[in-house]
CSV table of N, CA, C and O in Angstrom, one decimal:
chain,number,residue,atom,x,y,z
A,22,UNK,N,-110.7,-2.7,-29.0
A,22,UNK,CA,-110.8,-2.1,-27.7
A,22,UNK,C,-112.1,-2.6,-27.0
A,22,UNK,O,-113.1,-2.8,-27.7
A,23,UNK,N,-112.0,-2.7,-25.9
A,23,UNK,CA,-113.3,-3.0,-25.2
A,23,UNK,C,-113.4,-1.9,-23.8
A,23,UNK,O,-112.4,-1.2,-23.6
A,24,UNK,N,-114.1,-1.7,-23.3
A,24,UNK,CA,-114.5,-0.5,-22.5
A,24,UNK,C,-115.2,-1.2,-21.4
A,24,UNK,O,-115.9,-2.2,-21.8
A,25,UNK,N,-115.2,-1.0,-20.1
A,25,UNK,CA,-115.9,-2.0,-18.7
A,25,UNK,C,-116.2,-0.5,-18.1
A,25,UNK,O,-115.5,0.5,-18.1
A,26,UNK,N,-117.3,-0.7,-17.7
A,26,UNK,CA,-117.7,0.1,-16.6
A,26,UNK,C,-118.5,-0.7,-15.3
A,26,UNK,O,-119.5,-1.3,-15.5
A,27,UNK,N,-118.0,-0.6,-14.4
A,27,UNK,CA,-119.0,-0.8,-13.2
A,27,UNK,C,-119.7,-0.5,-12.3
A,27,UNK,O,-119.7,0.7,-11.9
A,28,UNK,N,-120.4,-1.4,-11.8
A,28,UNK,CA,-121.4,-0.1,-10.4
A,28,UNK,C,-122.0,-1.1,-9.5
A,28,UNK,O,-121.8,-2.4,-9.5
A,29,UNK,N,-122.4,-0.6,-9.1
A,29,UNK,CA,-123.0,-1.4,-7.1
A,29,UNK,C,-122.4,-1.1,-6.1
A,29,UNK,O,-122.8,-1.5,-5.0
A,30,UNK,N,-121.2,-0.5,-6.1
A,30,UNK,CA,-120.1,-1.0,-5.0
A,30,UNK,C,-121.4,0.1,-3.8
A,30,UNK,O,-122.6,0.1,-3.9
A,31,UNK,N,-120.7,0.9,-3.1
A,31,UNK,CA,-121.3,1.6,-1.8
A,31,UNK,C,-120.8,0.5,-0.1
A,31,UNK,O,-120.4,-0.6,0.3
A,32,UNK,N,-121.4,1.7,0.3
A,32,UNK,CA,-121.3,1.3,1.6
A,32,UNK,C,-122.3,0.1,2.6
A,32,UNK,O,-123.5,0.1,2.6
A,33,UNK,N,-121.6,-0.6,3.2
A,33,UNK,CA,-122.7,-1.6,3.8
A,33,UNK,C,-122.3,-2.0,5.1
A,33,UNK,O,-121.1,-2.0,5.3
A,34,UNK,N,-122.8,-2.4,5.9
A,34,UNK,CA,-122.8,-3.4,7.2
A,34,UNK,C,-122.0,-4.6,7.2
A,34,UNK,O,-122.2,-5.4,6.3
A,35,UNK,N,-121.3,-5.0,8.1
A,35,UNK,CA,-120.6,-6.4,7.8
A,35,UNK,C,-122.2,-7.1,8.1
A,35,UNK,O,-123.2,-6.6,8.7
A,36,UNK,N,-122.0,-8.5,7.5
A,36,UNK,CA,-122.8,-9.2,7.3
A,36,UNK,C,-124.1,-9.0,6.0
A,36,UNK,O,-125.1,-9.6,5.6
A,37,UNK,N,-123.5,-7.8,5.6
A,37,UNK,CA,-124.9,-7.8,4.5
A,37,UNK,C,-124.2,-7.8,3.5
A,37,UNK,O,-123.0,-7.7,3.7
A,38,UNK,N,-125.0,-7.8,1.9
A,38,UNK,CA,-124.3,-8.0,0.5
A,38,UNK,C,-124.6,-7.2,-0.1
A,38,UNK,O,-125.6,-6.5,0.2
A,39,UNK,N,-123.7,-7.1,-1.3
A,39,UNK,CA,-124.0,-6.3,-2.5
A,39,UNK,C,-124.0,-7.0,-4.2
A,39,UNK,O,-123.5,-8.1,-4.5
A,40,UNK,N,-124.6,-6.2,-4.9
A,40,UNK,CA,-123.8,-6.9,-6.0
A,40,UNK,C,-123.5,-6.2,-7.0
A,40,UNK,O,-124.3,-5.4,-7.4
A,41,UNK,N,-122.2,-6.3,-7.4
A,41,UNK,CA,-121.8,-5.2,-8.4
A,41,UNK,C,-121.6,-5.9,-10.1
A,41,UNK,O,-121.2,-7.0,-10.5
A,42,UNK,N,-122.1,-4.8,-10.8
A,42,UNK,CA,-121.9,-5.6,-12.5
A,42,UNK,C,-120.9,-4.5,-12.9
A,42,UNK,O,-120.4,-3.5,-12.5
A,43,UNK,N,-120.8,-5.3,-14.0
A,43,UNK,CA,-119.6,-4.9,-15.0
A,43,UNK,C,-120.2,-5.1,-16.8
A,43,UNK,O,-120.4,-6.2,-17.5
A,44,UNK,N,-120.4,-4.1,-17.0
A,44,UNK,CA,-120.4,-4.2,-18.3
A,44,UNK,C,-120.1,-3.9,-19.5
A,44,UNK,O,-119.9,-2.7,-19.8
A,45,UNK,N,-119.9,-5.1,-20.7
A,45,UNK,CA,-118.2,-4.9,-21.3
A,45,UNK,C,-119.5,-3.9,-22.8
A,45,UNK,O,-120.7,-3.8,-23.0
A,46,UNK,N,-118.4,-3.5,-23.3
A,46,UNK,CA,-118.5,-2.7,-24.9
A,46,UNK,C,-117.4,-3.0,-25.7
A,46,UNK,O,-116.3,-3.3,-25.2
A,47,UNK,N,-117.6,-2.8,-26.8
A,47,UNK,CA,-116.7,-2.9,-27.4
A,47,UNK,C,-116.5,-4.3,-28.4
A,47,UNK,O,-117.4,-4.8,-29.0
A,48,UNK,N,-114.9,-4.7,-28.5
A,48,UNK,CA,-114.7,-5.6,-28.9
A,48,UNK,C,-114.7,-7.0,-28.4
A,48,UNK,O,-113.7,-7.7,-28.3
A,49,UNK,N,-116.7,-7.5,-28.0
A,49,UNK,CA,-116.5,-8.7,-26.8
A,49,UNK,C,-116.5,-9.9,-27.9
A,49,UNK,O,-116.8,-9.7,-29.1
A,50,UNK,N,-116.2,-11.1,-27.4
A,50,UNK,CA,-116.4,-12.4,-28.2
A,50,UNK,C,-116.8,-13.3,-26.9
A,50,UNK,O,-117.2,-13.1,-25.8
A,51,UNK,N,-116.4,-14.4,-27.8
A,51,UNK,CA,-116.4,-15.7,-27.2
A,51,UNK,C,-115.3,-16.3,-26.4
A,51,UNK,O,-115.5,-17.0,-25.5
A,52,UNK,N,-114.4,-16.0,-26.8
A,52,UNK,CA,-112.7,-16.2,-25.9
A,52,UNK,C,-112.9,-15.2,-25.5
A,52,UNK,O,-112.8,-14.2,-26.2
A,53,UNK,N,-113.2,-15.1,-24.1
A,53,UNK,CA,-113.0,-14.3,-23.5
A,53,UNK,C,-113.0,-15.3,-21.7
A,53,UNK,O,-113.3,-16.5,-21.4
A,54,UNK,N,-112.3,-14.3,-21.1
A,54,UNK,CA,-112.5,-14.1,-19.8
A,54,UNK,C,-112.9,-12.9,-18.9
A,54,UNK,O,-112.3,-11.9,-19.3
A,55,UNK,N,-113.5,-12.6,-17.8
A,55,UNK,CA,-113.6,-11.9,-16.7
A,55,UNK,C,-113.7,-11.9,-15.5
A,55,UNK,O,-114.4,-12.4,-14.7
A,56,UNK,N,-112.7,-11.0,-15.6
A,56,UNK,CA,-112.4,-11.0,-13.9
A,56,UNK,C,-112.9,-9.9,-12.6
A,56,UNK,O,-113.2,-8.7,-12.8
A,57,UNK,N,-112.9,-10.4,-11.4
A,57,UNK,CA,-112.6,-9.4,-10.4
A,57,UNK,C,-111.3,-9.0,-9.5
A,57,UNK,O,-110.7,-9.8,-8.9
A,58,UNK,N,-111.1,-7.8,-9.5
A,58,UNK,CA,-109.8,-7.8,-8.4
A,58,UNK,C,-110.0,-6.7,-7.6
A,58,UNK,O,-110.4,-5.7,-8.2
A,59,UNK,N,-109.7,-6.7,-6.2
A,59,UNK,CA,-109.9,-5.5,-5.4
A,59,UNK,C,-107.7,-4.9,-4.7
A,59,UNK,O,-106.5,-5.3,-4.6
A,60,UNK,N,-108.5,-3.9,-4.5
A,60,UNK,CA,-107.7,-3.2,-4.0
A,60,UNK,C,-107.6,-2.2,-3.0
A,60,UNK,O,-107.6,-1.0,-3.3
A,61,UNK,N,-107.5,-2.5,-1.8
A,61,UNK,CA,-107.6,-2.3,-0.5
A,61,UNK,C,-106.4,-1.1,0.2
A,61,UNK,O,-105.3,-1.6,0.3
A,62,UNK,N,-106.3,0.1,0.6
A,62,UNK,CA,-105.1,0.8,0.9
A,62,UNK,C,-104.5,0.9,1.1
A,62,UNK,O,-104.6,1.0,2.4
A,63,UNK,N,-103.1,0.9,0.6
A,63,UNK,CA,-101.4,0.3,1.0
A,63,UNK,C,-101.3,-1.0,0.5
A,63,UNK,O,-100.2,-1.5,0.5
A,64,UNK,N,-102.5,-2.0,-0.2
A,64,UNK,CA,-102.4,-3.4,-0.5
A,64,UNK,C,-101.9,-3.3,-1.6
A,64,UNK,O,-101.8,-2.2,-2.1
A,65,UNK,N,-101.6,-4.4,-2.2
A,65,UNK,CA,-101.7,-4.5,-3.8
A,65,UNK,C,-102.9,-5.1,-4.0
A,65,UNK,O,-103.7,-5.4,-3.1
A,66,UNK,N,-103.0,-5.3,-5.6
A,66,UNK,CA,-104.1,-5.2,-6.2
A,66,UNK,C,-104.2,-7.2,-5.8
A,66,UNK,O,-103.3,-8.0,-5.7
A,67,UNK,N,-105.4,-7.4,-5.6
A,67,UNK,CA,-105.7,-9.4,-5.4
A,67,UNK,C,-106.4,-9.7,-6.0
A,67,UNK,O,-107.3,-8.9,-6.2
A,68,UNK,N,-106.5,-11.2,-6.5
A,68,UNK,CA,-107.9,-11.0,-7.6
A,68,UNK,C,-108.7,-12.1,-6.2
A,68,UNK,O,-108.5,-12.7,-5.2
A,69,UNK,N,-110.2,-11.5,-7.7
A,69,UNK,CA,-111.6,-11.8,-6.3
A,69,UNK,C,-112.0,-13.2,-7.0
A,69,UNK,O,-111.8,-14.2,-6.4
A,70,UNK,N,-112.6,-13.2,-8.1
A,70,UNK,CA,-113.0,-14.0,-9.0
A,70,UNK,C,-113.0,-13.9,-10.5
A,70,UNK,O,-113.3,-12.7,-10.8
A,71,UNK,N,-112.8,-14.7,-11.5
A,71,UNK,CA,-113.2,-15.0,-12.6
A,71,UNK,C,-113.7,-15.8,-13.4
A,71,UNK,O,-113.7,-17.0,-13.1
A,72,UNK,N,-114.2,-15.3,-14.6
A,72,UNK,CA,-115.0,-16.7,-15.8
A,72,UNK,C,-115.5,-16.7,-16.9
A,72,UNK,O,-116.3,-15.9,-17.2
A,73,UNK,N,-115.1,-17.4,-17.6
A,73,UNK,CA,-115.2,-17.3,-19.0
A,73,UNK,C,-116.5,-17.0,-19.7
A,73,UNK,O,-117.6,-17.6,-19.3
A,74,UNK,N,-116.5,-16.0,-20.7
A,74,UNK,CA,-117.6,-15.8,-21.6
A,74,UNK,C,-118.2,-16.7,-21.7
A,74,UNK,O,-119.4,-16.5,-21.4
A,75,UNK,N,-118.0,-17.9,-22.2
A,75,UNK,CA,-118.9,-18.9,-22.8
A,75,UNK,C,-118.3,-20.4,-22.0
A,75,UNK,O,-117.1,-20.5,-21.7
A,76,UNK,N,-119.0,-21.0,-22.0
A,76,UNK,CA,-119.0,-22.1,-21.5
A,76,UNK,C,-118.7,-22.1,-20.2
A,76,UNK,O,-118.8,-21.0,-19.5
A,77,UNK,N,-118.2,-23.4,-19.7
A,77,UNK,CA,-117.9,-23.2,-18.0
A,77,UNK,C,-117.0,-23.2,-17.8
A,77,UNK,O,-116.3,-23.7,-18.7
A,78,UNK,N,-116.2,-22.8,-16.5
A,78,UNK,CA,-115.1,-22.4,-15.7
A,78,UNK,C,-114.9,-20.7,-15.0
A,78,UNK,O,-114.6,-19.7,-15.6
A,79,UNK,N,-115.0,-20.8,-14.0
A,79,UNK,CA,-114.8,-19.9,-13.2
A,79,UNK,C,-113.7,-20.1,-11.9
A,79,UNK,O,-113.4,-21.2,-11.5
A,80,UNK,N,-113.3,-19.1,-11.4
A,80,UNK,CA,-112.5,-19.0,-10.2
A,80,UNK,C,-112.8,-18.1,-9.2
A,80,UNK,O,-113.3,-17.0,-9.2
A,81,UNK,N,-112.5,-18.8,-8.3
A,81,UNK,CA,-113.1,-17.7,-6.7
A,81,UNK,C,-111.8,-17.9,-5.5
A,81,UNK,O,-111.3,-18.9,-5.0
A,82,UNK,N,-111.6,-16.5,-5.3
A,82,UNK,CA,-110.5,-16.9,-4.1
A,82,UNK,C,-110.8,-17.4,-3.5
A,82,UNK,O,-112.0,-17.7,-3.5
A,83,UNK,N,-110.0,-18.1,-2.3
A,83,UNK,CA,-110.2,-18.9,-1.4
A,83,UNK,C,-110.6,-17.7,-0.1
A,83,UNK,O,-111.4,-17.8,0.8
A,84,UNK,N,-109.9,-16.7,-0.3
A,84,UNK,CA,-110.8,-15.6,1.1
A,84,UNK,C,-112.1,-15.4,0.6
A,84,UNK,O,-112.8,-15.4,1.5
A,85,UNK,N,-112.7,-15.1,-0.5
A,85,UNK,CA,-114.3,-15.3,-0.6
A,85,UNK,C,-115.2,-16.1,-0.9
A,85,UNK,O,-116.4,-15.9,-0.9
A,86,UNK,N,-114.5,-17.5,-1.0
A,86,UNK,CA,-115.5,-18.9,-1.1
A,86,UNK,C,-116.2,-18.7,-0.7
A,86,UNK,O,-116.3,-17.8,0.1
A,87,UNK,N,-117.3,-19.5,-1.0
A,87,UNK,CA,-118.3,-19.7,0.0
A,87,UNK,C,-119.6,-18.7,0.1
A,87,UNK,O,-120.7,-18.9,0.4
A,88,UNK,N,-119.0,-17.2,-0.2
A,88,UNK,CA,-119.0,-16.1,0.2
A,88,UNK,C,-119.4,-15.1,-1.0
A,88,UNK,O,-120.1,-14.1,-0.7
A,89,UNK,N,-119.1,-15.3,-2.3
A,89,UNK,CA,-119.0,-14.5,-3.2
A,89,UNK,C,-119.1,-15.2,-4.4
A,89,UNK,O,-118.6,-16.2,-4.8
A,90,UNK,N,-120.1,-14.5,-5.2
A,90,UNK,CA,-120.6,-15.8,-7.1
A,90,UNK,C,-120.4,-15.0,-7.8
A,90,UNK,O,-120.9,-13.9,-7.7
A,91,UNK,N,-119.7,-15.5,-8.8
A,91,UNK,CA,-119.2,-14.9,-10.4
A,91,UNK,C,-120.3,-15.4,-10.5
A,91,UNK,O,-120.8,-16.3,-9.8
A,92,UNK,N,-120.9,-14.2,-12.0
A,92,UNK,CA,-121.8,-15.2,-13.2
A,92,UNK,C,-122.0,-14.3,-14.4
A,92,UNK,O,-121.5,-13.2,-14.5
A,93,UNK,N,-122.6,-14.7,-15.1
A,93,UNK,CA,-122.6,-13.4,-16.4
A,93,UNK,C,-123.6,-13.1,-17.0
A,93,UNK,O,-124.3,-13.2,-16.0
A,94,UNK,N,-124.4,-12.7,-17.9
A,94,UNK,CA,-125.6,-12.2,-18.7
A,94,UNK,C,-124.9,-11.9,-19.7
A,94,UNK,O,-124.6,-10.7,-20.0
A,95,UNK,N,-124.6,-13.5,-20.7
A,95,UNK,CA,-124.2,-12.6,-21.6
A,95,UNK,C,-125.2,-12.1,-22.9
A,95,UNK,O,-124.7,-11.9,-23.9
A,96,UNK,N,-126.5,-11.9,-22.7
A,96,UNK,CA,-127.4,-11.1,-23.9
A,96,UNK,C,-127.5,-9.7,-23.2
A,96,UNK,O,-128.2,-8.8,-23.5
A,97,UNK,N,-126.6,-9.5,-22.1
A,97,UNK,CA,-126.5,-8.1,-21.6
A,97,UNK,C,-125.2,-7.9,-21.5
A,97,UNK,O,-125.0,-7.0,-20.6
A,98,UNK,N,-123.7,-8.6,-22.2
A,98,UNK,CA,-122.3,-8.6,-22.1
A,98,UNK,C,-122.9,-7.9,-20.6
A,98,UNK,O,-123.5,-6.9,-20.5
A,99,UNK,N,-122.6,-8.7,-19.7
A,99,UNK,CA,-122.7,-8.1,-18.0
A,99,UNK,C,-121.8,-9.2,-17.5
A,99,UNK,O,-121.9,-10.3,-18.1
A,100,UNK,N,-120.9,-9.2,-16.5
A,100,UNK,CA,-120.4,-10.0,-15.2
A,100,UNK,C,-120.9,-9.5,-13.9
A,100,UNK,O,-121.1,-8.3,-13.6
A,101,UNK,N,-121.1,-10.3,-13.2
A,101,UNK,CA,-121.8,-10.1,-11.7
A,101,UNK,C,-120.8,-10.6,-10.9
A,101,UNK,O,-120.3,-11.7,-10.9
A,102,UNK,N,-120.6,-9.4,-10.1
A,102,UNK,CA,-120.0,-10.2,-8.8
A,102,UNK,C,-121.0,-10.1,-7.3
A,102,UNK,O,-120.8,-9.1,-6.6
A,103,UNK,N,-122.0,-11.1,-6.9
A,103,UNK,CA,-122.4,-11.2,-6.0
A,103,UNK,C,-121.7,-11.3,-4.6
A,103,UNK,O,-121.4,-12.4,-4.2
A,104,UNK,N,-121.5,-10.5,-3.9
A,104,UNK,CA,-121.1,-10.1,-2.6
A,104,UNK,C,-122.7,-10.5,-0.9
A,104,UNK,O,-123.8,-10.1,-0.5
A,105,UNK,N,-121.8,-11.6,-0.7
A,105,UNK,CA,-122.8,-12.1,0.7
A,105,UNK,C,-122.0,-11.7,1.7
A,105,UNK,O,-120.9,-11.2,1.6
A,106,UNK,N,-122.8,-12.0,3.0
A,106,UNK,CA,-122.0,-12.3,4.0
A,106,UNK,C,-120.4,-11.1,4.2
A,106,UNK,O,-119.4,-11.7,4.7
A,107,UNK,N,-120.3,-9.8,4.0
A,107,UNK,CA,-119.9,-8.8,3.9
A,107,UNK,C,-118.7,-8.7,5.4
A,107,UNK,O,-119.1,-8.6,6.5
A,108,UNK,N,-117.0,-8.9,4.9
A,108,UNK,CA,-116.6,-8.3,6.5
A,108,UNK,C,-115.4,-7.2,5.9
A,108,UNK,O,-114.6,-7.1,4.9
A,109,UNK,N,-115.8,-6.3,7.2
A,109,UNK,CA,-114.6,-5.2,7.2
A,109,UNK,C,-113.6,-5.3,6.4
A,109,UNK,O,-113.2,-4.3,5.8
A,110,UNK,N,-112.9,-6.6,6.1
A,110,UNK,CA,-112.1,-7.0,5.0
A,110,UNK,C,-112.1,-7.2,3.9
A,110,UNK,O,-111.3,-7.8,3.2
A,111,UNK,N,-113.1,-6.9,3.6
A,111,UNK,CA,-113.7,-6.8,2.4
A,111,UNK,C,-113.8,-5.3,1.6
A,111,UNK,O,-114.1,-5.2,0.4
A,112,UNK,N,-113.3,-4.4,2.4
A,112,UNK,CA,-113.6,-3.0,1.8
A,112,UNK,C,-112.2,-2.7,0.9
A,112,UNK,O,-111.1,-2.5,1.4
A,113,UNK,N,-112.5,-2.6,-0.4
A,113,UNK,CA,-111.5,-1.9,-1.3
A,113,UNK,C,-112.2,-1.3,-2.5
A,113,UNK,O,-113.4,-1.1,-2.5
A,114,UNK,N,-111.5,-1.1,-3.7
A,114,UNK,CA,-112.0,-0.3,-4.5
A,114,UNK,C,-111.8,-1.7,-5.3
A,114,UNK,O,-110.7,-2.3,-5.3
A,115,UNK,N,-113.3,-2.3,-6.4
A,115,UNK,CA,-113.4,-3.3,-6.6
A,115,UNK,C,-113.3,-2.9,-8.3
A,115,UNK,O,-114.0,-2.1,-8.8
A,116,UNK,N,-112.2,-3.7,-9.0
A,116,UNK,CA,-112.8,-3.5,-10.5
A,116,UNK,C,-112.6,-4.2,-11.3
A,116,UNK,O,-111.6,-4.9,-11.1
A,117,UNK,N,-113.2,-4.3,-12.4
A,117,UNK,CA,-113.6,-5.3,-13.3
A,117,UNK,C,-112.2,-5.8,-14.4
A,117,UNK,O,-111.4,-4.8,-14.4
A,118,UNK,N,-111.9,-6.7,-15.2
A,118,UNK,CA,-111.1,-6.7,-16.2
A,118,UNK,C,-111.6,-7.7,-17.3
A,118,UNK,O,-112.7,-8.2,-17.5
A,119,UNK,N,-110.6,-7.6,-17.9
A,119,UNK,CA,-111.3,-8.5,-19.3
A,119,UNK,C,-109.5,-8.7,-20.0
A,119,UNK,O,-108.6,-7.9,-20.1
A,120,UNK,N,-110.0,-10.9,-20.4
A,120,UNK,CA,-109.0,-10.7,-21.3
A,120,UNK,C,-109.7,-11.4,-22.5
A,120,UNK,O,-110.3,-12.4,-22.6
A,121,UNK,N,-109.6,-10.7,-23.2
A,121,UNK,CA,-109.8,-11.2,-25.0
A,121,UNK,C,-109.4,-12.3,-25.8
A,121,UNK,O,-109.6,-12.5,-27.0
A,122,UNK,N,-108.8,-13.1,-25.0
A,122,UNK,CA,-108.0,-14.1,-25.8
A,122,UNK,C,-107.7,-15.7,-25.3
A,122,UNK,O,-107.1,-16.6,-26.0
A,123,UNK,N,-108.4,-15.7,-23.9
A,123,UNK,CA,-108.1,-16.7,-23.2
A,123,UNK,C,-108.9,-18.2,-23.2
A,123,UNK,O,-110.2,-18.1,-23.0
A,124,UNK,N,-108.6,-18.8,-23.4
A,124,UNK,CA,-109.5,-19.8,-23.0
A,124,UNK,C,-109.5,-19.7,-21.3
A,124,UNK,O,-110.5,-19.6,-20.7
A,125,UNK,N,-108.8,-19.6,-20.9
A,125,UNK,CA,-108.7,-20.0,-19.3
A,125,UNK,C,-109.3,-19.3,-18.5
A,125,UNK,O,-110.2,-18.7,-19.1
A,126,UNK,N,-109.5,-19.1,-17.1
A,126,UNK,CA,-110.1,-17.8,-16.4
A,126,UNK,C,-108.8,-17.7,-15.2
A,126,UNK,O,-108.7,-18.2,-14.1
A,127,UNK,N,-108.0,-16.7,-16.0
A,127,UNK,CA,-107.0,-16.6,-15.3
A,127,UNK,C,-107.2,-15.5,-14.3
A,127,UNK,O,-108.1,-14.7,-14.4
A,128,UNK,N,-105.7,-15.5,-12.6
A,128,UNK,CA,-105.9,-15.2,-11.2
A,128,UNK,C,-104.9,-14.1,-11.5
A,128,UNK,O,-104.4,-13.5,-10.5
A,129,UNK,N,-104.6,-13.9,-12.2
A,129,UNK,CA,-103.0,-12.6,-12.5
A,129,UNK,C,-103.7,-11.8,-13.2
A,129,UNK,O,-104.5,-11.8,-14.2
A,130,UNK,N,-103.1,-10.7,-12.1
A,130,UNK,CA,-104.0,-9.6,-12.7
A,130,UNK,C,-103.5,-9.1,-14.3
A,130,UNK,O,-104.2,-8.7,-15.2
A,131,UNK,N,-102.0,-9.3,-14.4
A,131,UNK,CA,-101.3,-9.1,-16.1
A,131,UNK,C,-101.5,-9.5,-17.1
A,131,UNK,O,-101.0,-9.2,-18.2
A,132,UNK,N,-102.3,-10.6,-16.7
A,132,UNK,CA,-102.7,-11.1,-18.0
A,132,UNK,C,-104.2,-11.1,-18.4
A,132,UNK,O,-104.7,-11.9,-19.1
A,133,UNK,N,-104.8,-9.9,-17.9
A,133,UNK,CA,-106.4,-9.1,-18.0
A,133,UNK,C,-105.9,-7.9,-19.0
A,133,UNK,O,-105.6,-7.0,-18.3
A,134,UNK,N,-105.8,-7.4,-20.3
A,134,UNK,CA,-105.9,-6.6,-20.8
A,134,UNK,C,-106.4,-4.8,-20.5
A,134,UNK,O,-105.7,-3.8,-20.6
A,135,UNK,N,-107.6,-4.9,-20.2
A,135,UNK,CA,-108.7,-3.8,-20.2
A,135,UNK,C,-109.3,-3.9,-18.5
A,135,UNK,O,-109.4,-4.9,-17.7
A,136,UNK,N,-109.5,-2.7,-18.3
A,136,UNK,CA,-110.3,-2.3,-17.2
A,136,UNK,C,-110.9,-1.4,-16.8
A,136,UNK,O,-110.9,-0.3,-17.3
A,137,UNK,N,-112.0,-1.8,-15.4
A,137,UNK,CA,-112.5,-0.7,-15.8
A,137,UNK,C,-111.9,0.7,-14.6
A,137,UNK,O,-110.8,1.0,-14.1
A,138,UNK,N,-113.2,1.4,-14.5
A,138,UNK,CA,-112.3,2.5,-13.5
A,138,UNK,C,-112.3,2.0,-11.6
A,138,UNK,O,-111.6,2.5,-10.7
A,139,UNK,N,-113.2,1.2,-11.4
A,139,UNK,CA,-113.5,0.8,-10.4
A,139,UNK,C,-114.4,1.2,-9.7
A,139,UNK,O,-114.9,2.3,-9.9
A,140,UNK,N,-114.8,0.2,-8.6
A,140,UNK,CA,-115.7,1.2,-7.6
A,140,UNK,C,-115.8,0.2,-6.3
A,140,UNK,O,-115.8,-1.0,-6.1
A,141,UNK,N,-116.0,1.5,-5.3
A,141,UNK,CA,-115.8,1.6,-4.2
A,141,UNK,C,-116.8,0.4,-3.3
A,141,UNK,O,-118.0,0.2,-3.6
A,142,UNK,N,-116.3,-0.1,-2.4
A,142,UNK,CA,-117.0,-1.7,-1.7
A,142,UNK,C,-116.4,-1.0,0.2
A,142,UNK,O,-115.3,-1.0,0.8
A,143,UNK,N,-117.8,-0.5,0.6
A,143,UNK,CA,-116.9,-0.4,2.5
A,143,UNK,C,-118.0,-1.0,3.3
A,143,UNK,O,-119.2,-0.8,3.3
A,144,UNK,N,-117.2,-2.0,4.1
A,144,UNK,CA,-118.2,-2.5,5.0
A,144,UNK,C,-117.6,-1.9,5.8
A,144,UNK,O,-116.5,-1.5,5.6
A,145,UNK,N,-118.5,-1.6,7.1
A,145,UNK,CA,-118.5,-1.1,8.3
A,145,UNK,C,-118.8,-2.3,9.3
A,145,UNK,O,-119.8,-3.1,9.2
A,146,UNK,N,-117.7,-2.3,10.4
A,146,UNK,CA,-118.3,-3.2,11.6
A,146,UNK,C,-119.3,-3.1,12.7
A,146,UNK,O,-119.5,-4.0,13.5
């Protein structure tokens, strides 16, 4: 089992950032991946970014390029999701996943095992 909790999310200004972490417990390794995905009201769920425990490869949507940096800590099992440049479209309830087994840093959210409870991301215009 592994356990995610997260936090940073809150309220902010379009144009300003946040950054929210995610931190895993439990059963973490080395095959691993983590992800971000938000979920916006009436939307489905989209993913934001992800990246593998160890070594390199990561993924970033193409609506937050530019805009938004995975990274991790892992002597603190932590993922970061750095939030810049902040728009109205951006506000959903943001949360963390994890898959255990992947080499890859997969964009579907079904193939993330574990998550966490989420938390809340509102920009204001």
């Amino acid at each position: 089992q592994v356990q995610l909790v997260e936090s940073g999310g809150g309220l902010v200004q379009a144009g300003g950032s946040l950054r929210l972490s995610c931190a895993a417990s439990g059963r973490t390794g080395s095959s691993y991946a983590m992800g971000w995905f938000r979920q916006a009201p009436g939307k489905e769920r989209e993913f934001v970014a992800a990246i593998r425990w160890s070594g390199a490869g990561t993924n970033i949507a193409d609506s937050v390029k530019g805009r938004f940096t995975i990274s991790r800590a892992n002597a603190k099992n932590t993922v970061y999701l750095q939030m810049n440049s902040l728009k109205p479209e951006d506000t959903a309830v943001y949360y963390c996943a994890a898959n255990p087994t992947t080499r890859a840093v997969p964009t579907i959210s079904r193939l993330y095992d574990y998550w966490g409870q989420g938390t809340q991301v509102t920009v204001s215009s």
